Tab-separated table of C-alpha atoms and ligand atoms in Angstrom:
chain	number	residue	atom	x	y	z
A	1	MET	CA	312.469	-24.989	-48.661
A	2	ARG	CA	316.529	-26.048	-48.107
A	3	ILE	CA	318.570	-26.830	-51.088
A	4	GLU	CA	321.599	-28.066	-51.286
A	5	ILE	CA	323.644	-29.679	-54.151
A	6	ILE	CA	326.569	-31.786	-54.059
A	7	ALA	CA	329.396	-32.238	-57.007
A	8	THR	CA	330.849	-35.561	-57.296
A	9	GLY	CA	334.083	-35.802	-59.032
A	10	SER	CA	337.998	-36.571	-57.685
A	11	GLU	CA	338.825	-34.413	-60.879
A	12	LEU	CA	336.453	-31.225	-59.298
A	13	VAL	CA	338.496	-31.353	-55.473
A	14	ALA	CA	341.701	-32.099	-56.914
A	15	GLY	CA	341.665	-28.701	-58.454
A	16	LYS	CA	341.625	-29.651	-62.406
A	17	THR	CA	337.920	-29.630	-63.364
A	18	ILE	CA	335.876	-26.604	-61.741
A	19	ASP	CA	332.565	-27.399	-60.718
A	20	THR	CA	330.180	-25.492	-62.989
A	21	ASN	CA	327.822	-27.723	-62.713
A	22	SER	CA	326.902	-26.153	-59.385
A	23	ALA	CA	327.095	-22.408	-60.574
A	24	MET	CA	324.473	-23.231	-64.027
A	25	LEU	CA	322.038	-25.145	-61.428
A	26	ALA	CA	322.126	-22.709	-58.854
A	27	ARG	CA	321.320	-20.513	-61.066
A	28	LEU	CA	318.984	-22.117	-62.979
A	29	LEU	CA	316.968	-22.298	-59.691
A	30	GLY	CA	317.292	-18.996	-58.634
A	31	LYS	CA	315.254	-17.904	-62.208
A	32	PHE	CA	311.736	-19.428	-59.359
A	33	GLY	CA	313.145	-18.213	-56.114
A	34	LEU	CA	314.704	-21.089	-55.013
A	35	GLU	CA	317.882	-20.795	-52.825
A	36	VAL	CA	321.047	-23.166	-52.256
A	37	ALA	CA	321.328	-23.267	-48.577
A	38	LYS	CA	325.255	-25.528	-48.929
A	39	ILE	CA	327.063	-26.604	-52.111
A	40	THR	CA	329.908	-29.360	-51.180
A	41	LEU	CA	332.693	-31.016	-53.977
A	42	VAL	CA	333.424	-35.021	-53.066
A	43	GLY	CA	335.459	-37.213	-54.776
A	44	ASP	CA	335.144	-40.665	-56.963
A	45	PRO	CA	334.767	-42.304	-53.301
A	46	GLU	CA	332.229	-44.132	-52.417
A	47	GLU	CA	332.385	-43.251	-48.725
A	48	GLN	CA	332.972	-39.694	-49.509
A	49	ILE	CA	330.035	-39.754	-51.284
A	50	ILE	CA	327.556	-41.679	-48.475
A	51	LEU	CA	329.323	-39.250	-46.200
A	52	ALA	CA	327.857	-36.209	-47.806
A	53	LEU	CA	325.200	-37.815	-48.661
A	54	ASN	CA	323.716	-39.098	-44.888
A	55	GLU	CA	324.511	-35.342	-43.721
A	56	ALA	CA	322.334	-34.042	-46.609
A	57	VAL	CA	319.794	-35.887	-46.130
A	58	GLY	CA	319.652	-34.799	-42.446
A	59	ARG	CA	319.728	-31.319	-43.210
A	60	ALA	CA	318.402	-30.324	-46.476
A	61	GLU	CA	315.023	-31.176	-47.832
A	62	ALA	CA	315.936	-30.868	-51.486
A	63	ILE	CA	319.416	-32.836	-52.511
A	64	ILE	CA	321.188	-32.545	-56.393
A	65	ILE	CA	323.787	-35.165	-56.597
A	66	THR	CA	325.978	-34.746	-60.260
A	67	GLY	CA	328.337	-37.809	-61.468
A	68	GLY	CA	329.684	-41.125	-60.910
A	69	LEU	CA	326.564	-41.885	-62.800
A	70	GLY	CA	328.583	-42.984	-65.079
A	71	PRO	CA	329.618	-46.803	-66.522
A	72	THR	CA	333.252	-46.752	-65.151
A	73	GLN	CA	334.658	-48.968	-61.260
A	74	ASP	CA	334.710	-44.502	-59.794
A	75	ASP	CA	331.111	-44.690	-60.779
A	76	ARG	CA	330.092	-45.016	-57.470
A	77	THR	CA	326.959	-42.566	-56.577
A	78	ARG	CA	324.272	-44.849	-57.404
A	79	PHE	CA	326.418	-47.289	-54.912
A	80	ALA	CA	325.941	-44.806	-52.447
A	81	ALA	CA	322.557	-43.433	-52.732
A	82	ALA	CA	320.914	-47.710	-52.272
A	83	LYS	CA	323.257	-47.463	-48.746
A	84	VAL	CA	322.209	-44.306	-47.654
A	85	PHE	CA	318.090	-45.032	-48.499
A	86	GLY	CA	318.774	-48.581	-47.944
A	87	GLN	CA	317.155	-50.237	-50.443
A	88	PRO	CA	318.908	-52.792	-52.906
A	89	LEU	CA	319.896	-51.594	-56.705
A	90	ILE	CA	317.679	-53.643	-59.367
A	91	GLU	CA	318.204	-53.554	-63.080
A	92	ASP	CA	315.113	-52.204	-65.222
A	93	PRO	CA	314.726	-53.679	-68.107
A	94	GLY	CA	313.657	-50.589	-69.927
A	95	SER	CA	316.728	-48.912	-68.973
A	96	ILE	CA	318.601	-52.563	-71.114
A	97	ASP	CA	316.508	-51.677	-73.999
A	98	ARG	CA	317.324	-47.931	-74.230
A	99	LEU	CA	321.261	-48.779	-73.767
A	100	VAL	CA	321.459	-51.232	-76.576
A	101	GLU	CA	319.393	-48.766	-79.080
A	102	LEU	CA	321.862	-46.398	-78.373
A	103	PHE	CA	324.588	-48.800	-78.807
A	104	LYS	CA	322.955	-49.619	-81.249
A	105	LEU	CA	322.695	-46.221	-83.107
A	106	PHE	CA	326.226	-45.297	-82.260
A	107	ARG	CA	326.898	-48.986	-84.475
A	108	ARG	CA	328.595	-50.728	-81.703
A	109	GLU	CA	328.192	-53.601	-79.647
A	110	MET	CA	327.178	-52.457	-75.572
A	111	PRO	CA	330.125	-53.166	-73.293
A	112	GLU	CA	329.011	-55.121	-70.655
A	113	SER	CA	330.103	-52.474	-68.712
A	114	ASN	CA	327.552	-50.189	-69.073
A	115	ARG	CA	324.146	-52.757	-67.699
A	116	VAL	CA	325.484	-51.092	-64.501
A	117	GLN	CA	324.168	-47.465	-65.797
A	118	ALA	CA	320.525	-49.459	-65.751
A	119	LEU	CA	320.994	-50.433	-61.916
A	120	PHE	CA	318.798	-48.127	-59.652
A	121	PRO	CA	317.886	-48.303	-56.522
A	122	GLU	CA	314.945	-50.773	-56.109
A	123	ASN	CA	312.059	-47.180	-55.144
A	124	ALA	CA	313.538	-44.535	-57.594
A	125	MET	CA	312.004	-43.066	-59.660
A	126	ILE	CA	314.002	-42.150	-63.600
A	127	ILE	CA	314.799	-39.776	-64.586
A	128	GLU	CA	315.493	-39.396	-68.336
A	129	ASN	CA	318.679	-38.196	-69.921
A	130	PRO	CA	318.067	-36.949	-73.629
A	131	MET	CA	321.491	-37.090	-74.072
A	132	GLY	CA	323.423	-39.469	-73.243
A	133	THR	CA	323.314	-42.845	-71.585
A	134	ALA	CA	323.282	-42.122	-67.738
A	135	ARG	CA	319.840	-41.909	-66.416
A	136	GLY	CA	319.224	-40.432	-63.916
A	137	PHE	CA	316.349	-40.758	-60.567
A	138	THR	CA	314.841	-39.631	-57.733
A	139	LEU	CA	314.267	-41.149	-54.241
A	140	GLU	CA	312.619	-40.052	-51.244
A	141	ASN	CA	312.159	-40.676	-47.121
A	142	GLN	CA	310.083	-38.362	-45.209
A	143	THR	CA	312.044	-35.575	-45.681
A	144	CYS	CA	314.188	-35.115	-48.646
A	145	LEU	CA	313.994	-35.822	-51.704
A	146	ALA	CA	317.078	-36.549	-53.773
A	147	LEU	CA	317.869	-35.463	-56.875
A	148	PHE	CA	320.701	-38.055	-59.046
A	149	ALA	CA	322.459	-36.781	-62.212
A	150	PRO	CA	325.345	-37.441	-64.615
A	151	GLY	CA	327.926	-35.113	-64.564
A	152	VAL	CA	328.684	-34.602	-68.244
A	153	PRO	CA	327.618	-30.351	-68.750
A	154	SER	CA	325.584	-30.466	-71.286
A	155	GLU	CA	323.525	-34.100	-69.965
A	156	LEU	CA	323.547	-32.301	-67.084
A	157	GLU	CA	322.114	-29.009	-68.024
A	158	ALA	CA	319.166	-30.828	-70.663
A	159	MET	CA	318.091	-32.509	-67.511
A	160	ALA	CA	317.926	-29.486	-65.040
A	161	GLU	CA	315.681	-27.314	-67.290
A	162	ALA	CA	313.850	-30.582	-68.367
A	163	SER	CA	313.416	-32.047	-65.018
A	164	LEU	CA	315.008	-31.111	-62.122
A	165	VAL	CA	314.683	-27.353	-61.777
A	166	PRO	CA	310.384	-28.815	-62.182
A	167	MET	CA	310.861	-31.236	-60.154
A	168	LEU	CA	311.962	-28.976	-57.121
A	169	VAL	CA	309.354	-26.073	-58.000
A	170	GLU	CA	306.688	-27.976	-57.522
A	171	LYS	CA	307.830	-29.598	-54.576
A	172	ALA	CA	308.490	-25.191	-53.162
A	173	GLY	CA	304.659	-25.338	-54.390
A	174	ILE	CA	305.878	-22.051	-56.648
A	175	THR	CA	303.171	-19.575	-57.438
A	176	GLU	CA	305.231	-16.274	-57.040
A	177	THR	CA	306.039	-14.890	-60.122
A	178	ILE	CA	309.712	-12.612	-60.861
A	179	ALA	CA	309.652	-9.597	-62.666
A	180	SER	CA	313.974	-8.904	-62.941
A	181	VAL	CA	316.484	-6.030	-64.386
A	182	THR	CA	319.913	-5.678	-64.490
A	183	LEU	CA	321.866	-2.871	-65.714
A	184	LEU	CA	325.084	-2.152	-65.827
A	185	THR	CA	326.615	1.150	-64.903
A	186	PHE	CA	330.574	2.472	-66.122
A	187	GLY	CA	331.850	6.043	-63.742
A	188	HIS	CA	331.604	4.310	-60.377
A	189	THR	CA	332.614	2.163	-57.791
A	190	GLU	CA	330.784	-0.548	-55.971
A	191	SER	CA	330.306	0.832	-52.714
A	192	GLY	CA	329.981	4.810	-54.074
A	193	LEU	CA	326.994	3.113	-55.977
A	194	ALA	CA	325.772	1.222	-52.771
A	195	ASP	CA	326.233	4.162	-50.756
A	196	ASP	CA	324.453	6.620	-53.106
A	197	LEU	CA	320.826	3.880	-52.913
A	198	LYS	CA	321.760	2.914	-49.699
A	199	ASP	CA	317.288	4.265	-48.611
A	200	PHE	CA	316.454	1.449	-50.769
A	201	GLU	CA	316.478	-1.305	-48.848
A	202	LYS	CA	314.055	0.650	-46.706
A	203	LYS	CA	312.283	1.964	-49.711
A	204	TYR	CA	311.643	-0.379	-51.145
A	205	PRO	CA	311.481	-3.924	-48.906
A	206	LYS	CA	309.973	-6.745	-51.981
A	207	VAL	CA	312.126	-5.794	-54.907
A	208	GLU	CA	316.194	-7.026	-53.921
A	209	LEU	CA	318.867	-5.411	-54.776
A	210	ALA	CA	322.358	-7.239	-56.613
A	211	TYR	CA	325.884	-6.056	-57.520
A	212	SER	CA	327.905	-7.539	-59.150
A	213	ALA	CA	331.349	-6.440	-60.511
A	214	LYS	CA	332.993	-7.678	-63.335
A	215	PHE	CA	335.803	-5.121	-64.419
A	216	PRO	CA	335.201	-1.695	-65.110
A	217	VAL	CA	331.243	-2.397	-65.664
A	218	ILE	CA	329.470	-2.914	-61.937
A	219	GLU	CA	326.181	-4.318	-62.910
A	220	ILE	CA	322.937	-4.113	-61.215
A	221	ARG	CA	320.743	-7.038	-60.713
A	222	ILE	CA	316.669	-5.339	-59.360
A	223	THR	CA	314.637	-7.974	-58.816
A	224	ALA	CA	311.212	-8.606	-57.352
A	225	ARG	CA	308.824	-11.624	-56.443
A	226	ASP	CA	304.757	-11.275	-56.356
A	227	PRO	CA	302.184	-14.023	-56.505
A	228	GLU	CA	300.665	-11.922	-59.021
A	229	LEU	CA	303.224	-10.348	-61.933
A	230	SER	CA	301.760	-7.195	-62.435
A	231	VAL	CA	301.907	-6.619	-58.880
A	232	ALA	CA	305.546	-7.325	-59.377
A	233	GLU	CA	305.791	-5.648	-62.191
A	234	LYS	CA	304.999	-2.236	-60.579
A	235	ASN	CA	307.303	-2.127	-57.446
A	236	LEU	CA	310.468	-3.048	-59.893
A	237	SER	CA	308.978	-0.051	-62.010
A	238	GLN	CA	308.921	1.944	-59.265
A	239	ALA	CA	312.096	0.948	-58.137
A	240	ARG	CA	313.697	0.968	-61.347
A	241	ALA	CA	312.673	4.955	-60.889
A	242	TYR	CA	314.359	5.328	-58.044
A	243	LEU	CA	318.071	3.673	-59.309
A	244	ASP	CA	317.430	5.840	-61.959
A	245	GLU	CA	317.479	8.517	-60.256
A	246	LYS	CA	319.140	8.255	-56.939
A	247	ILE	CA	322.023	6.511	-60.189
A	248	GLY	CA	321.167	6.894	-63.174
A	249	GLY	CA	324.020	8.776	-64.713
A	250	TYR	CA	326.347	4.942	-64.168
A	251	VAL	CA	323.393	3.500	-66.333
A	252	PHE	CA	325.064	2.389	-70.144
A	253	SER	CA	322.888	-0.628	-70.635
A	254	GLN	CA	319.516	-2.618	-69.084
A	255	ASP	CA	319.706	-5.361	-71.888
A	256	GLY	CA	323.381	-6.566	-71.516
A	257	LYS	CA	324.635	-4.354	-74.000
A	258	THR	CA	328.761	-3.669	-73.752
A	259	LEU	CA	329.634	0.168	-73.885
A	260	ALA	CA	330.356	0.249	-77.753
A	261	ALA	CA	327.145	-2.081	-78.872
A	262	VAL	CA	325.419	1.352	-76.944
A	263	VAL	CA	327.456	3.614	-79.015
A	264	GLN	CA	327.272	2.376	-82.175
A	265	ASP	CA	323.254	2.035	-81.731
A	266	LEU	CA	323.348	5.561	-80.575
A	267	MET	CA	325.489	7.249	-83.805
A	268	ILE	CA	323.364	4.626	-86.427
A	269	ALA	CA	320.735	5.728	-85.170
A	270	ARG	CA	322.367	10.055	-85.364
A	271	HIS	CA	324.204	9.279	-88.730
A	272	TRP	CA	327.017	10.030	-87.396
A	273	THR	CA	330.718	8.411	-87.460
A	274	LEU	CA	332.920	8.491	-86.021
A	275	ALA	CA	337.203	8.036	-86.394
A	276	LEU	CA	339.601	7.192	-83.505
A	277	ALA	CA	343.120	8.832	-82.267
A	278	GLU	CA	344.476	6.524	-80.003
A	279	SER	CA	347.647	6.046	-78.361
A	280	CYS	CA	347.834	4.125	-74.871
A	281	THR	CA	344.793	2.031	-75.884
A	282	GLY	CA	346.987	1.025	-78.579
A	283	GLY	CA	343.939	0.645	-80.721
A	284	MET	CA	341.392	-1.227	-77.206
A	285	ILE	CA	338.478	1.120	-78.358
A	286	ALA	CA	338.582	0.303	-82.118
A	287	SER	CA	338.445	-3.376	-80.985
A	288	ALA	CA	335.839	-3.123	-78.674
A	289	ILE	CA	333.333	-0.635	-81.476
A	290	THR	CA	334.255	-3.585	-84.388
A	291	ASP	CA	333.907	-6.265	-82.279
A	292	ILE	CA	329.949	-5.800	-82.565
A	293	PRO	CA	328.399	-7.058	-86.325
A	294	GLY	CA	327.773	-3.937	-88.423
A	295	SER	CA	330.160	-0.727	-86.767
A	296	SER	CA	331.097	-0.539	-90.288
A	297	GLU	CA	327.690	1.796	-90.774
A	298	HIS	CA	328.885	4.568	-88.093
A	299	PHE	CA	332.510	3.796	-87.493
A	300	ILE	CA	335.170	4.851	-90.200
A	301	GLU	CA	338.933	4.245	-88.896
A	302	CYS	CA	341.562	4.859	-85.878
A	303	ALA	CA	345.070	5.933	-86.290
A	304	VAL	CA	346.994	3.410	-83.457
A	305	THR	CA	350.046	6.469	-83.314
A	306	TYR	CA	351.834	6.083	-80.576
A	307	SER	CA	355.217	8.307	-81.552
A	308	ASN	CA	355.308	11.711	-81.333
A	309	ASP	CA	356.300	11.352	-84.287
A	310	ALA	CA	353.027	9.678	-85.890
A	311	LYS	CA	350.899	12.289	-83.842
A	312	GLU	CA	352.799	14.769	-85.673
A	313	ARG	CA	353.063	13.327	-89.110
A	314	ARG	CA	349.275	11.389	-88.971
A	315	LEU	CA	347.162	13.726	-87.255
A	316	GLY	CA	348.813	17.449	-87.986
A	317	VAL	CA	349.559	18.179	-84.445
A	318	LYS	CA	352.308	20.386	-83.355
A	319	LYS	CA	356.073	19.666	-83.471
A	320	GLN	CA	355.682	22.809	-80.608
A	321	THR	CA	352.558	21.397	-79.002
A	322	MET	CA	354.116	18.145	-77.911
A	323	ILE	CA	357.412	20.696	-76.462
A	324	ASP	CA	355.393	22.522	-75.167
A	325	HIS	CA	352.997	20.583	-73.302
A	326	GLY	CA	354.035	17.035	-74.146
A	327	ALA	CA	352.112	14.436	-75.385
A	328	VAL	CA	349.833	13.004	-72.783
A	329	SER	CA	348.050	16.154	-72.471
A	330	LYS	CA	344.951	18.542	-72.921
A	331	GLU	CA	346.048	20.248	-75.987
A	332	THR	CA	347.597	17.679	-77.702
A	333	ALA	CA	345.018	15.711	-77.636
A	334	ILE	CA	342.249	18.015	-78.847
A	335	GLU	CA	344.738	18.482	-81.956
A	336	MET	CA	344.151	14.881	-82.140
A	337	ALA	CA	340.723	15.533	-82.265
A	338	ILE	CA	340.832	17.621	-84.419
A	339	GLY	CA	342.825	15.127	-86.802
A	340	ILE	CA	341.516	12.985	-87.200
A	341	ARG	CA	338.062	14.220	-87.344
A	342	GLU	CA	339.547	16.082	-90.458
A	343	ALA	CA	341.597	13.810	-92.256
A	344	SER	CA	339.001	11.047	-91.697
A	345	GLY	CA	335.696	13.821	-92.492
A	346	ALA	CA	333.699	11.758	-89.230
A	347	ASP	CA	331.391	13.533	-87.193
A	348	ILE	CA	333.275	12.413	-84.329
A	349	GLY	CA	336.977	12.097	-83.758
A	350	LEU	CA	337.701	10.805	-80.461
A	351	ALA	CA	341.588	11.375	-79.319
A	352	VAL	CA	343.311	9.225	-75.980
A	353	THR	CA	346.621	9.959	-74.587
A	354	GLY	CA	347.945	8.444	-71.373
A	355	VAL	CA	350.766	7.076	-69.057
A	356	ALA	CA	349.467	3.428	-68.606
A	357	GLY	CA	352.269	2.828	-66.464
A	358	PRO	CA	354.124	1.549	-65.271
A	359	GLY	CA	357.366	3.707	-65.852
A	360	GLU	CA	356.023	7.825	-64.960
A	361	SER	CA	357.070	10.486	-64.465
A	362	GLU	CA	356.865	13.806	-61.588
A	363	ALA	CA	354.516	15.218	-63.974
A	364	LYS	CA	352.760	12.715	-65.387
A	365	PRO	CA	352.064	9.810	-63.237
A	366	ALA	CA	351.027	6.377	-64.040
A	367	GLY	CA	347.163	6.240	-65.292
A	368	LEU	CA	347.337	9.781	-65.802
A	369	VAL	CA	344.927	9.975	-69.069
A	370	HIS	CA	343.506	12.880	-71.505
A	371	MET	CA	340.503	12.256	-73.818
A	372	ALA	CA	339.260	14.877	-76.290
A	373	LEU	CA	335.627	14.365	-78.045
A	374	SER	CA	336.327	17.141	-81.279
A	375	HIS	CA	332.593	18.251	-83.167
A	376	ARG	CA	331.597	20.784	-85.445
A	377	ALA	CA	330.100	22.064	-82.507
A	378	GLY	CA	333.590	22.230	-80.950
A	379	GLN	CA	336.337	20.044	-78.723
A	380	ILE	CA	335.416	18.502	-75.193
A	381	HIS	CA	338.695	17.303	-73.298
A	382	TRP	CA	338.092	15.617	-69.861
A	383	GLU	CA	341.498	13.638	-68.101
A	384	ASN	CA	341.557	11.084	-65.229
A	385	ARG	CA	343.697	9.180	-63.599
A	386	PHE	CA	343.440	5.976	-63.323
A	387	PRO	CA	344.109	3.623	-60.209
A	388	GLY	CA	345.895	0.270	-61.303
A	389	ASP	CA	348.118	-1.432	-63.347
A	390	ARG	CA	349.141	-1.022	-66.911
A	391	ARG	CA	345.582	-3.265	-68.407
A	392	ARG	CA	344.039	-2.023	-66.342
A	393	VAL	CA	344.384	1.766	-66.598
A	394	ARG	CA	344.393	0.595	-70.196
A	395	VAL	CA	341.043	-1.126	-70.329
A	396	LEU	CA	339.431	2.411	-67.723
A	397	THR	CA	340.818	4.152	-70.034
A	398	ALA	CA	338.810	2.627	-73.601
A	399	HIS	CA	335.764	2.414	-71.292
A	400	SER	CA	335.991	6.764	-70.767
A	401	ALA	CA	336.536	7.183	-73.904
A	402	LEU	CA	333.430	5.134	-75.323
A	403	ASN	CA	330.855	6.192	-72.194
A	404	ARG	CA	331.439	10.759	-73.519
A	405	ILE	CA	330.640	9.737	-77.350
A	406	ARG	CA	327.885	8.024	-75.445
A	407	LYS	CA	327.031	10.457	-72.932
A	408	PHE	CA	327.804	13.392	-76.316
A	409	CYS	CA	324.618	11.451	-78.199
A	410	LEU	CA	322.419	11.473	-75.969
A	411	LYS	CA	323.603	14.888	-75.445
A	412	SER	CA	323.346	15.655	-78.886
A	413	SER	CA	319.647	13.755	-79.360
B	1	ATP	P1	327.430	-39.170	-65.444
B	1	ATP	O1	327.634	-39.680	-64.084
B	1	ATP	O2	327.480	-39.457	-67.117
B	1	ATP	O3	328.846	-40.567	-65.827
B	1	ATP	P2	330.351	-38.925	-64.781
B	1	ATP	O4	330.844	-37.391	-63.402
B	1	ATP	O5	330.293	-40.152	-63.646
B	1	ATP	O6	328.794	-37.827	-65.402
B	1	ATP	P3	332.560	-37.451	-65.583
B	1	ATP	O7	333.922	-38.618	-66.114
B	1	ATP	O8	333.892	-37.994	-64.140
B	1	ATP	O9	331.491	-38.135	-65.896
B	1	ATP	O10	332.538	-36.551	-65.669
B	1	ATP	C1	332.074	-36.506	-67.836
B	1	ATP	C2	332.617	-35.060	-67.584
B	1	ATP	O11	331.217	-34.078	-66.830
B	1	ATP	C3	334.381	-35.083	-66.670
B	1	ATP	O12	334.655	-34.311	-68.512
B	1	ATP	C4	333.951	-34.243	-65.777
B	1	ATP	O13	335.048	-32.844	-65.759
B	1	ATP	C5	332.905	-33.116	-66.375
B	1	ATP	N1	332.305	-32.803	-65.159
B	1	ATP	C6	331.430	-33.857	-63.937
B	1	ATP	N2	331.678	-33.005	-62.757
B	1	ATP	C7	330.966	-31.848	-62.893
B	1	ATP	C8	331.064	-30.780	-62.017
B	1	ATP	N3	329.867	-29.955	-61.565
B	1	ATP	N4	331.458	-29.353	-63.582
B	1	ATP	C9	331.882	-29.162	-64.629
B	1	ATP	N5	332.769	-30.466	-65.136
B	1	ATP	C10	332.501	-31.801	-64.859
B	2	MG	MG1	332.531	-38.175	-62.160
């Protein structure tokens, strides 16, 4: 079924308001396997709506038109609809009564201008609006079903869930079920992941993979469709096992949890505590951790030791270490991690020190970060040369640190 959306509103085409309505509709429809073929933005004027509607009616089997159902002069959608479908507008007595009732609730007289919201094309079927004055309506010809709905996002969403989407699901005769899961990955590029999974399509033709990059995390959505839910679920779990084998090392979450939340669960399950020493990230790791409710159960403290003097005074890093190797070095990172672990009594001490940029030196290029994790069992050091500007380097560093704690926890289960 070809579905199109027409979003009306001069503020949309002017770039003053972003068309979130169409995205919301497309997402809701997608849950039922319904795809939107085209989204058109038009301004308020009636001719523009007529033009877009005429075109879409000729192409699509279903259209959702949003906006322009209000009471003001520039709300022209009902007039355009009446013209395109060749029907007169008729006042609906039930809608007049409803408007009068609504205004009584607001303790106001109904303005005369609102009467227009009770006008509908002759053969329209009215769609309830549980959230506002603008009721929607449907119109149909031999080939196309058009659904008209208000533009206010909250009203539209309520109407979409209650009426618009169910109407289209029924029209499409959908009996298909969907099983899906979204994996969150860190540490590999989108093209790298796609490369590792290049045989996937051949192996699992009935399962769909969709990548979505949300820096620095890449989401992979796996979707299996089948008339039988049990078959969709079986196909999904087989595909899932294949992904685990190929790229499992990069997957940190499959239920939407952030890396910091995953780390928190792992730490608490082990009754472990964490302390941080952050230089180039300036507290970003601590901020991500304390964003999660309940973080006090495992997180003790963070020392933001930016200067060499602070690294020495607060963490006990030896002056000579920094003279010999520099503040951004394996040796300093390890002493920082040990220092914060011993000072705090935490099970894990984690330290990062790096060159966030853009300033750099030949020996210490921008993006170079040394990180260390200290545990009573010993120390782990790793270094990265992260690409990108200052912000990206810092975000990548914070994720890399959290991911290393995650892996360390998993190894020590
Ligand atoms: P109604 O049909 O309910 O009267 P309308 O579109 O005529 O809606 P507007 O005043 O144009 O009423 O829009 C109401 C609010 O909804 C405005 O803040 C507008 O920016 C917003 N809006 C309209 N269309 C969209 C859209 N496609 N995406 C996001 N916001 C939208
Ligand atoms: Mg409008």
